[in-house]
Amino acid sequence: MNTLELVFYLFAFIVVLSAMGVVFSRKLMYSAFSLLFTFFGVAGLYAVLNADFLAVVQIMIYVGGILVLIIFGVMLTSKVTGVDIVSGGTGKTLYIGSTVVSAAMLFFLTYLYNTVNWHLPEVTKYSETSLDAIGNLLLTKYVLTFLVAAILLLIAFIGAALIARKGN
């Protein structure tokens, strides 16, 4: 096992462990911080797989935008920070059902992993990164779509600020 595979498995372990923290944590803030590590782990997986643009977008959009918004929303809502998360149904039936479904998925994925003939093409070397190709497409072929999306996001941000201001 080379170093790159070891780093990949380390990030995969971080993603799975922190995703379990999101699901199984009873405190909302602990779930939000576990989600932070999940997003960073996914960005690390993208970086290991040479998808540098996706890694940067993962950090900027999900960690920098969505997760910060979730954490501020939880922190600014004073009645939510100390509340335990409770799902519908009884505790034992939820754990038993989720354990059965998880075990079935584990066996199914293990079966697929061991029986599928994984044909991997030869690795080719690219002279440019994915960021170069995406940047060229965004500034040539898809420039109008990119600008419309940027203006739409700006309008949504201004609308959210106006709604927040009217609430105070």
Coordinates of N, CA, C and O in Angstrom, one line a residue:
M1 N 0.9 -1.2 0.0 CA 0.0 0.0 0.0 C 0.9 1.2 0.0 O 1.8 1.4 0.8
N2 N 0.7 2.1 -1.0 CA 1.5 3.3 -1.1 C 0.9 4.4 -0.2 O -0.2 4.3 0.4
T3 N 1.6 5.5 -0.2 CA 1.2 6.6 0.7 C -0.1 7.3 0.3 O -0.9 7.6 1.1
L4 N -0.4 7.4 -1.0 CA -1.6 7.9 -1.5 C -2.8 7.1 -1.1 O -3.8 7.7 -0.7
E5 N -2.7 5.8 -1.2 CA -3.8 5.0 -0.7 C -4.0 5.1 0.8 O -5.2 5.1 1.2
L6 N -3.0 5.2 1.5 CA -3.1 5.4 3.0 C -3.8 6.7 3.3 O -4.7 6.7 4.2
V7 N -3.4 7.8 2.6 CA -4.1 9.1 2.8 C -5.6 9.0 2.4 O -6.4 9.5 3.1
F8 N -5.9 8.3 1.3 CA -7.2 8.1 0.9 C -8.0 7.4 2.0 O -9.2 7.8 2.4
Y9 N -7.5 6.3 2.5 CA -8.2 5.5 3.5 C -8.4 6.3 4.8 O -9.4 6.2 5.6
L10 N -7.4 7.2 5.1 CA -7.5 8.0 6.3 C -8.6 9.0 6.2 O -9.4 9.2 7.1
F11 N -8.7 9.7 5.0 CA -9.8 10.6 4.8 C -11.2 9.9 4.7 O -12.2 10.4 5.2
A12 N -11.2 8.7 4.2 CA -12.5 7.9 4.2 C -12.9 7.5 5.6 O -14.1 7.6 5.9
F13 N -11.9 7.2 6.4 CA -12.2 6.9 7.8 C -12.7 8.1 8.5 O -13.7 8.0 9.3
I14 N -12.1 9.3 8.3 CA -12.6 10.5 8.9 C -14.0 10.8 8.5 O -14.9 11.2 9.3
V15 N -14.3 10.7 7.2 CA -15.7 10.9 6.7 C -16.7 10.0 7.3 O -17.8 10.5 7.8
V16 N -16.4 8.7 7.4 CA -17.4 7.8 7.9 C -17.6 8.0 9.4 O -18.7 8.0 9.9
L17 N -16.5 8.2 10.1 CA -16.6 8.4 11.6 C -17.3 9.7 11.9 O -18.2 9.7 12.8
S18 N -17.0 10.8 11.2 CA -17.7 12.1 11.5 C -19.2 12.0 11.0 O -20.0 12.6 11.6
A19 N -19.4 11.3 9.9 CA -20.8 11.2 9.5 C -21.6 10.4 10.5 O -22.8 10.7 10.8
M20 N -21.0 9.4 11.2 CA -21.7 8.7 12.3 C -21.9 9.6 13.4 O -23.0 9.5 14.1
G21 N -21.0 10.6 13.7 CA -21.2 11.6 14.7 C -22.4 12.5 14.4 O -23.1 12.9 15.3
V22 N -22.6 12.8 13.1 CA -23.7 13.6 12.7 C -25.0 12.9 13.0 O -26.0 13.4 13.6
V23 N -25.0 11.6 12.7 CA -26.3 10.8 12.8 C -26.6 10.5 14.2 O -27.7 10.6 14.7
F24 N -25.6 10.1 15.0 CA -25.8 9.5 16.3 C -25.7 10.5 17.5 O -26.1 10.2 18.6
S25 N -25.3 11.7 17.2 CA -25.2 12.7 18.3 C -26.6 13.2 18.7 O -27.4 13.5 17.8
R26 N -26.8 13.3 20.0 CA -28.1 13.8 20.4 C -28.1 15.4 20.5 O -29.2 15.9 20.6
K27 N -27.0 16.0 20.6 CA -26.9 17.5 20.6 C -26.8 18.0 19.2 O -25.9 17.6 18.5
L28 N -27.5 19.1 18.9 CA -27.5 19.7 17.6 C -26.2 20.3 17.3 O -25.7 20.2 16.1
M29 N -25.5 21.0 18.2 CA -24.3 21.6 18.0 C -23.2 20.5 17.7 O -22.3 20.7 16.8
Y30 N -23.2 19.4 18.4 CA -22.2 18.3 18.1 C -22.4 17.8 16.7 O -21.5 17.5 16.1
S31 N -23.7 17.7 16.3 CA -24.0 17.2 15.0 C -23.4 18.2 13.9 O -22.9 17.8 12.9
A32 N -23.6 19.5 14.2 CA -23.1 20.5 13.3 C -21.6 20.5 13.2 O -21.0 20.5 12.1
F33 N -20.9 20.3 14.3 CA -19.4 20.2 14.2 C -18.9 18.9 13.6 O -17.9 18.9 13.0
S34 N -19.7 17.8 13.8 CA -19.3 16.6 13.1 C -19.5 16.8 11.6 O -18.7 16.2 10.8
L35 N -20.5 17.5 11.2 CA -20.7 17.8 9.8 C -19.5 18.6 9.2 O -19.2 18.4 8.1
L36 N -18.9 19.4 10.0 CA -17.8 20.2 9.6 C -16.6 19.2 9.2 O -16.0 19.3 8.1
F37 N -16.4 18.2 10.1 CA -15.3 17.3 9.8 C -15.7 16.4 8.6 O -14.8 16.0 7.8
T38 N -17.0 16.1 8.4 CA -17.4 15.3 7.2 C -17.1 16.1 6.0 O -16.6 15.5 5.0
F39 N -17.4 17.4 5.9 CA -17.2 18.2 4.7 C -15.7 18.3 4.4 O -15.3 18.2 3.3
F40 N -14.9 18.5 5.5 CA -13.4 18.6 5.3 C -12.9 17.2 4.8 O -12.0 17.2 3.9
G41 N -13.4 16.1 5.3 CA -13.0 14.8 4.8 C -13.3 14.6 3.4 O -12.5 14.0 2.6
V42 N -14.5 15.0 3.0 CA -14.9 14.8 1.6 C -14.0 15.7 0.7 O -13.6 15.3 -0.4
A43 N -13.7 16.9 1.1 CA -12.7 17.8 0.4 C -11.4 17.1 0.3 O -10.7 17.2 -0.8
G44 N -10.9 16.5 1.3 CA -9.7 15.8 1.3 C -9.7 14.6 0.3 O -8.7 14.3 -0.4
L45 N -10.8 13.9 0.2 CA -11.0 12.8 -0.7 C -10.9 13.4 -2.2 O -10.3 12.8 -3.0
Y46 N -11.5 14.5 -2.4 CA -11.5 15.1 -3.7 C -10.0 15.5 -4.1 O -9.6 15.3 -5.2
A47 N -9.3 16.0 -3.1 CA -7.9 16.4 -3.3 C -7.0 15.2 -3.7 O -6.2 15.3 -4.6
V48 N -7.3 14.1 -3.0 CA -6.5 12.9 -3.2 C -6.8 12.3 -4.6 O -5.9 11.8 -5.3
L49 N -8.0 12.5 -5.1 CA -8.4 12.0 -6.4 C -8.1 13.0 -7.5 O -8.7 12.8 -8.6
N50 N -7.3 14.0 -7.3 CA -6.9 15.0 -8.2 C -8.1 15.8 -8.8 O -8.0 16.3 -9.9
A51 N -9.1 16.0 -8.0 CA -10.2 16.9 -8.4 C -10.1 18.1 -7.5 O -10.9 18.4 -6.6
D52 N -9.1 18.9 -7.8 CA -8.7 20.1 -7.0 C -9.8 21.1 -7.0 O -10.1 21.7 -6.0
F53 N -10.5 21.3 -8.1 CA -11.6 22.3 -8.1 C -12.7 21.9 -7.2 O -13.2 22.7 -6.5
L54 N -13.1 20.6 -7.2 CA -14.1 20.1 -6.4 C -13.8 20.2 -4.9 O -14.6 20.5 -4.1
A55 N -12.5 20.0 -4.6 CA -12.0 20.2 -3.2 C -12.2 21.6 -2.7 O -12.7 21.8 -1.6
V56 N -11.8 22.5 -3.5 CA -11.9 24.0 -3.2 C -13.4 24.4 -3.1 O -13.7 25.1 -2.1
V57 N -14.2 23.9 -4.0 CA -15.6 24.3 -4.0 C -16.3 23.6 -2.8 O -17.1 24.3 -2.1
Q58 N -15.9 22.4 -2.4 CA -16.4 21.8 -1.2 C -16.1 22.6 0.0 O -17.0 22.8 0.9
I59 N -14.9 23.1 0.2 CA -14.6 23.9 1.3 C -15.3 25.3 1.3 O -15.8 25.7 2.3
M60 N -15.3 25.9 0.1 CA -15.8 27.3 0.0 C -17.4 27.3 0.2 O -17.9 28.1 1.0
I61 N -18.0 26.4 -0.5 CA -19.5 26.4 -0.5 C -20.0 25.7 0.8 O -20.8 26.3 1.5
Y62 N -19.6 24.5 1.0 CA -20.2 23.7 2.1 C -19.7 24.2 3.5 O -20.5 24.4 4.4
V63 N -18.4 24.2 3.6 CA -17.9 24.6 4.9 C -18.0 26.1 5.1 O -18.5 26.6 6.2
G64 N -17.6 26.9 4.1 CA -17.6 28.4 4.3 C -19.0 29.0 4.2 O -19.2 30.0 4.8
G65 N -20.0 28.3 3.6 CA -21.3 28.9 3.5 C -22.4 28.2 4.2 O -22.9 28.7 5.2
I66 N -22.6 27.0 3.8 CA -23.8 26.3 4.4 C -23.6 25.9 5.8 O -24.5 26.1 6.7
L67 N -22.4 25.4 6.2 CA -22.2 24.9 7.6 C -22.2 26.1 8.5 O -22.7 26.1 9.6
V68 N -21.5 27.2 8.1 CA -21.5 28.4 9.0 C -22.9 28.9 9.2 O -23.2 29.4 10.3
L69 N -23.7 28.9 8.1 CA -25.1 29.3 8.2 C -25.8 28.5 9.2 O -26.6 29.0 10.1
I70 N -25.6 27.2 9.2 CA -26.3 26.2 10.1 C -25.9 26.5 11.5 O -26.7 26.6 12.4
I71 N -24.6 26.7 11.7 CA -24.1 26.9 13.1 C -24.6 28.2 13.6 O -25.0 28.3 14.8
F72 N -24.6 29.3 12.8 CA -25.1 30.6 13.3 C -26.6 30.5 13.6 O -27.1 31.1 14.5
G73 N -27.3 29.8 12.7 CA -28.7 29.6 12.9 C -29.0 28.9 14.3 O -29.9 29.3 15.0
V74 N -28.2 27.9 14.6 CA -28.4 27.2 15.8 C -28.0 28.1 17.0 O -28.7 28.1 18.0
M75 N -26.9 28.8 16.9 CA -26.4 29.6 18.0 C -27.3 30.8 18.2 O -27.5 31.2 19.4
L76 N -27.9 31.4 17.2 CA -28.8 32.6 17.4 C -30.2 32.2 17.9 O -30.9 33.1 18.3
T77 N -30.5 30.9 17.7 CA -31.8 30.5 18.2 C -31.6 29.9 19.6 O -31.2 28.8 19.8
S78 N -31.8 30.7 20.6 CA -31.4 30.3 22.0 C -32.1 29.1 22.5 O -31.6 28.3 23.3
K79 N -33.3 28.9 22.1 CA -34.1 27.7 22.6 C -33.7 26.4 21.9 O -34.1 25.4 22.4
V80 N -32.9 26.4 20.9 CA -32.5 25.2 20.2 C -31.2 24.6 20.7 O -31.0 23.4 20.6
T81 N -30.3 25.4 21.3 CA -29.0 25.0 21.6 C -28.9 23.9 22.6 O -28.1 23.0 22.5
G82 N -29.8 23.9 23.6 CA -29.8 22.8 24.6 C -30.8 21.7 24.4 O -30.9 20.8 25.2
V83 N -31.4 21.7 23.2 CA -32.5 20.7 23.0 C -31.8 19.4 22.4 O -30.9 19.4 21.6
D84 N -32.3 18.3 23.0 CA -31.9 17.0 22.5 C -32.6 16.6 21.2 O -33.8 17.0 21.1
I85 N -32.0 15.9 20.3 CA -32.6 15.5 19.0 C -33.3 14.2 19.3 O -32.7 13.2 19.7
V86 N -34.6 14.1 19.1 CA -35.4 12.9 19.3 C -36.1 12.6 18.0 O -36.8 13.4 17.5
S87 N -36.0 11.4 17.5 CA -36.7 10.9 16.3 C -38.0 10.3 16.7 O -38.2 9.9 17.9
G88 N -38.8 10.1 15.7 CA -40.1 9.4 16.0 C -39.9 8.0 16.3 O -38.9 7.4 15.9
G89 N -40.8 7.4 17.0 CA -40.7 5.9 17.4 C -39.9 5.8 18.7 O -39.4 6.7 19.3
T90 N -39.9 4.5 19.1 CA -39.1 4.2 20.3 C -37.7 4.0 20.0 O -37.3 3.7 18.9
G91 N -36.8 4.2 21.0 CA -35.4 4.1 20.8 C -34.9 2.7 20.4 O -34.1 2.6 19.4
K92 N -35.4 1.6 21.0 CA -35.0 0.3 20.7 C -35.4 -0.1 19.3 O -34.6 -0.7 18.5
T93 N -36.6 0.2 18.8 CA -37.0 -0.2 17.5 C -36.2 0.6 16.4 O -35.9 0.0 15.4
L94 N -35.9 1.8 16.7 CA -35.1 2.6 15.7 C -33.7 2.0 15.6 O -33.2 1.9 14.5
Y95 N -33.0 1.6 16.7 CA -31.7 1.1 16.7 C -31.7 -0.3 16.0 O -30.8 -0.6 15.2
I96 N -32.7 -1.1 16.3 CA -32.8 -2.5 15.7 C -33.0 -2.3 14.2 O -32.4 -3.0 13.4
G97 N -34.0 -1.5 13.8 CA -34.3 -1.3 12.4 C -33.1 -0.8 11.6 O -32.7 -1.3 10.5
S98 N -32.4 0.2 12.2 CA -31.3 0.8 11.5 C -30.1 -0.1 11.4 O -29.3 -0.2 10.5
T99 N -29.9 -1.0 12.5 CA -28.9 -2.0 12.5 C -29.1 -3.0 11.4 O -28.2 -3.4 10.7
V100 N -30.4 -3.5 11.3 CA -30.7 -4.5 10.2 C -30.5 -3.9 8.8 O -29.9 -4.6 8.0
V101 N -30.9 -2.7 8.6 CA -30.7 -2.1 7.3 C -29.3 -1.9 7.0 O -28.8 -2.1 5.9
S102 N -28.5 -1.4 8.0 CA -27.1 -1.1 7.8 C -26.3 -2.4 7.5 O -25.4 -2.5 6.6
A103 N -26.7 -3.5 8.2 CA -26.0 -4.8 8.0 C -26.3 -5.3 6.6 O -25.5 -5.9 6.0
A104 N -27.6 -5.2 6.2 CA -28.0 -5.7 4.9 C -27.2 -4.9 3.8 O -26.7 -5.5 2.8
M105 N -27.1 -3.6 4.0 CA -26.3 -2.8 3.0 C -24.8 -3.2 3.0 O -24.2 -3.3 1.9
L106 N -24.3 -3.4 4.2 CA -22.9 -3.9 4.3 C -22.7 -5.2 3.5 O -21.7 -5.3 2.8
F107 N -23.5 -6.2 3.8 CA -23.4 -7.4 3.1 C -23.6 -7.3 1.6 O -22.8 -7.9 0.8
F108 N -24.5 -6.5 1.2 CA -24.8 -6.3 -0.3 C -23.6 -5.6 -0.9 O -23.1 -6.0 -2.0
L109 N -23.0 -4.6 -0.3 CA -21.9 -3.9 -0.9 C -20.6 -4.8 -0.9 O -19.8 -4.7 -1.8
T110 N -20.5 -5.6 0.1 CA -19.3 -6.5 0.2 C -19.5 -7.5 -0.9 O -18.5 -7.9 -1.6
Y111 N -20.7 -8.0 -1.1 CA -20.9 -9.0 -2.2 C -20.6 -8.4 -3.5 O -19.9 -9.0 -4.4
L112 N -21.1 -7.1 -3.8 CA -20.8 -6.5 -5.0 C -19.3 -6.3 -5.2 O -18.7 -6.4 -6.3
Y113 N -18.6 -5.9 -4.2 CA -17.2 -5.6 -4.2 C -16.4 -6.9 -4.6 O -15.4 -6.8 -5.4
N114 N -16.8 -8.0 -4.1 CA -16.1 -9.2 -4.3 C -16.5 -9.9 -5.6 O -15.7 -10.7 -6.1
T115 N -17.6 -9.6 -6.2 CA -18.1 -10.3 -7.4 C -18.0 -9.6 -8.7 O -17.9 -10.2 -9.8
V116 N -17.9 -8.2 -8.7 CA -17.9 -7.4 -9.9 C -16.5 -7.5 -10.4 O -15.5 -7.4 -9.7
N117 N -16.4 -7.6 -11.8 CA -15.1 -7.6 -12.4 C -14.7 -6.1 -12.7 O -15.2 -5.4 -13.6
W118 N -13.8 -5.6 -11.8 CA -13.5 -4.2 -11.8 C -12.4 -4.0 -12.9 O -11.2 -4.3 -12.7
H119 N -12.8 -3.5 -14.0 CA -11.8 -3.2 -15.1 C -11.4 -1.7 -15.0 O -12.2 -0.8 -15.2
L120 N -10.2 -1.5 -14.6 CA -9.7 -0.1 -14.5 C -8.8 0.2 -15.7 O -7.9 -0.5 -16.0
P121 N -9.1 1.3 -16.3 CA -8.2 1.7 -17.5 C -6.9 2.2 -16.9 O -6.7 2.5 -15.8
E122 N -5.9 2.2 -17.9 CA -4.6 2.7 -17.5 C -4.6 4.2 -17.1 O -5.4 4.9 -17.7
V123 N -3.8 4.5 -16.2 CA -3.7 5.9 -15.7 C -3.0 6.8 -16.8 O -2.0 6.4 -17.3
T124 N -3.7 7.9 -17.1 CA -3.1 8.8 -18.1 C -2.7 10.0 -17.4 O -3.3 10.5 -16.4
K125 N -1.6 10.6 -17.9 CA -1.1 11.9 -17.3 C -1.8 13.1 -18.1 O -1.7 13.1 -19.3
Y126 N -2.3 14.0 -17.4 CA -2.9 15.2 -18.0 C -2.0 16.4 -17.8 O -1.3 16.5 -16.8
S127 N -1.9 17.2 -18.8 CA -1.0 18.3 -18.7 C -1.6 19.5 -18.0 O -1.0 20.3 -17.5
E128 N -3.0 19.5 -17.9 CA -3.6 20.6 -17.2 C -4.5 20.0 -16.1 O -4.9 18.9 -16.2
T129 N -4.8 20.8 -15.1 CA -5.6 20.4 -14.0 C -7.1 20.5 -14.4 O -7.4 21.2 -15.4
S130 N -7.9 20.0 -13.5 CA -9.4 20.1 -13.8 C -9.8 21.6 -13.6 O -10.8 22.0 -14.2
L131 N -9.1 22.3 -12.8 CA -9.4 23.7 -12.6 C -9.2 24.5 -13.9 O -10.0 25.4 -14.2
D132 N -8.2 24.2 -14.7 CA -7.9 24.9 -15.9 C -9.1 24.6 -16.9 O -9.6 25.6 -17.5
A133 N -9.5 23.4 -17.0 CA -10.6 23.1 -18.0 C -11.9 23.7 -17.6 O -12.6 24.3 -18.4
I134 N -12.2 23.6 -16.3 CA -13.5 24.2 -15.8 C -13.4 25.7 -15.9 O -14.4 26.4 -16.3
G135 N -12.3 26.4 -15.6 CA -12.2 27.8 -15.8 C -12.3 28.3 -17.2 O -13.0 29.3 -17.5
N136 N -11.7 27.5 -18.1 CA -11.9 27.9 -19.5 C -13.3 27.7 -20.0 O -13.8 28.6 -20.8
L137 N -14.0 26.7 -19.6 CA -15.4 26.5 -20.0 C -16.3 27.6 -19.3 O -17.2 28.1 -20.0
L138 N -16.0 28.0 -18.1 CA -16.8 29.0 -17.4 C -16.7 30.4 -18.0 O -17.6 31.2 -18.0
L139 N -15.5 30.6 -18.5 CA -15.2 32.0 -19.1 C -15.4 32.0 -20.6 O -15.2 33.1 -21.2
T140 N -15.7 30.9 -21.2 CA -16.0 31.0 -22.7 C -17.4 30.5 -23.0 O -18.3 31.3 -23.3
K141 N -17.6 29.2 -22.9 CA -18.9 28.6 -23.4 C -20.0 28.9 -22.4 O -21.2 29.2 -22.9
Y142 N -19.8 28.9 -21.1 CA -20.8 29.0 -20.1 C -20.8 30.4 -19.4 O -21.2 30.4 -18.2
V143 N -20.2 31.4 -20.0 CA -20.1 32.7 -19.3 C -21.4 33.3 -18.9 O -21.6 33.8 -17.8
L144 N -22.4 33.2 -19.8 CA -23.7 33.8 -19.5 C -24.4 33.1 -18.4 O -25.0 33.7 -17.5
T145 N -24.4 31.7 -18.4 CA -24.9 31.0 -17.3 C -24.3 31.3 -16.0 O -24.9 31.4 -15.0
F146 N -23.0 31.4 -16.0 CA -22.2 31.7 -14.8 C -22.6 33.1 -14.2 O -22.8 33.2 -13.0
L147 N -22.8 34.1 -15.1 CA -23.1 35.4 -14.7 C -24.6 35.4 -14.1 O -24.9 36.1 -13.1
V148 N -25.5 34.7 -14.8 CA -26.9 34.7 -14.3 C -26.9 34.0 -12.9 O -27.7 34.5 -12.1
A149 N -26.2 32.9 -12.8 CA -26.2 32.3 -11.4 C -25.6 33.2 -10.4 O -26.1 33.3 -9.2
A150 N -24.6 34.0 -10.7 CA -24.0 34.9 -9.7 C -25.0 36.0 -9.4 O -25.1 36.4 -8.2
I151 N -25.7 36.5 -10.4 CA -26.7 37.6 -10.1 C -27.8 37.0 -9.3 O -28.3 37.7 -8.3
L152 N -28.3 35.8 -9.6 CA -29.3 35.2 -8.8 C -28.9 35.0 -7.3 O -29.7 35.2 -6.4
L153 N -27.7 34.5 -7.1 CA -27.2 34.4 -5.7 C -27.1 35.7 -5.0 O -27.4 35.8 -3.8
L154 N -26.7 36.8 -5.7 CA -26.7 38.1 -5.1 C -28.1 38.6 -4.7 O -28.3 39.1 -3.6
I155 N -29.0 38.3 -5.6 CA -30.4 38.7 -5.3 C -30.9 37.9 -4.1 O -31.6 38.5 -3.2
A156 N -30.6 36.6 -4.0 CA -31.1 35.8 -2.9 C -30.4 36.3 -1.6 O -31.0 36.4 -0.5
F157 N -29.1 36.7 -1.6 CA -28.4 37.2 -0.4 C -29.0 38.5 0.0 O -29.2 38.7 1.2
I158 N -29.3 39.4 -0.9 CA -30.0 40.7 -0.5 C -31.3 40.5 0.1 O -31.7 41.1 1.1
G159 N -32.1 39.5 -0.5 CA -33.4 39.2 0.0 C -33.4 38.6 1.4 O -34.2 39.0 2.3
A160 N -32.4 37.8 1.7 CA -32.2 37.2 3.0 C -31.8 38.3 4.0 O -32.3 38.3 5.2
A161 N -31.0 39.2 3.6 CA -30.6 40.3 4.5 C -31.8 41.2 4.8 O -32.0 41.6 6.0
L162 N -32.7 41.4 3.8 CA -33.8 42.3 4.1 C -34.8 41.5 5.0 O -35.4 42.2 5.9
I163 N -35.0 40.3 4.8 CA -35.9 39.5 5.7 C -35.4 39.5 7.1 O -36.1 39.6 8.1
A164 N -34.1 39.3 7.3 CA -33.5 39.3 8.6 C -33.6 40.6 9.3 O -33.8 40.7 10.5
R165 N -33.4 41.7 8.5 CA -33.5 43.1 9.1 C -35.0 43.4 9.5 O -35.2 44.0 10.5
K166 N -36.0 42.9 8.8 CA -37.4 43.2 9.1 C -37.7 42.4 10.4 O -38.6 42.8 11.1
G167 N -37.0 41.3 10.7 CA -37.3 40.5 11.9 C -36.9 41.2 13.1 O -37.4 40.9 14.2
N168 N -35.9 42.1 13.1 CA -35.5 42.8 14.3 C -36.2 44.0 14.5 O -36.8 44.8 14.7

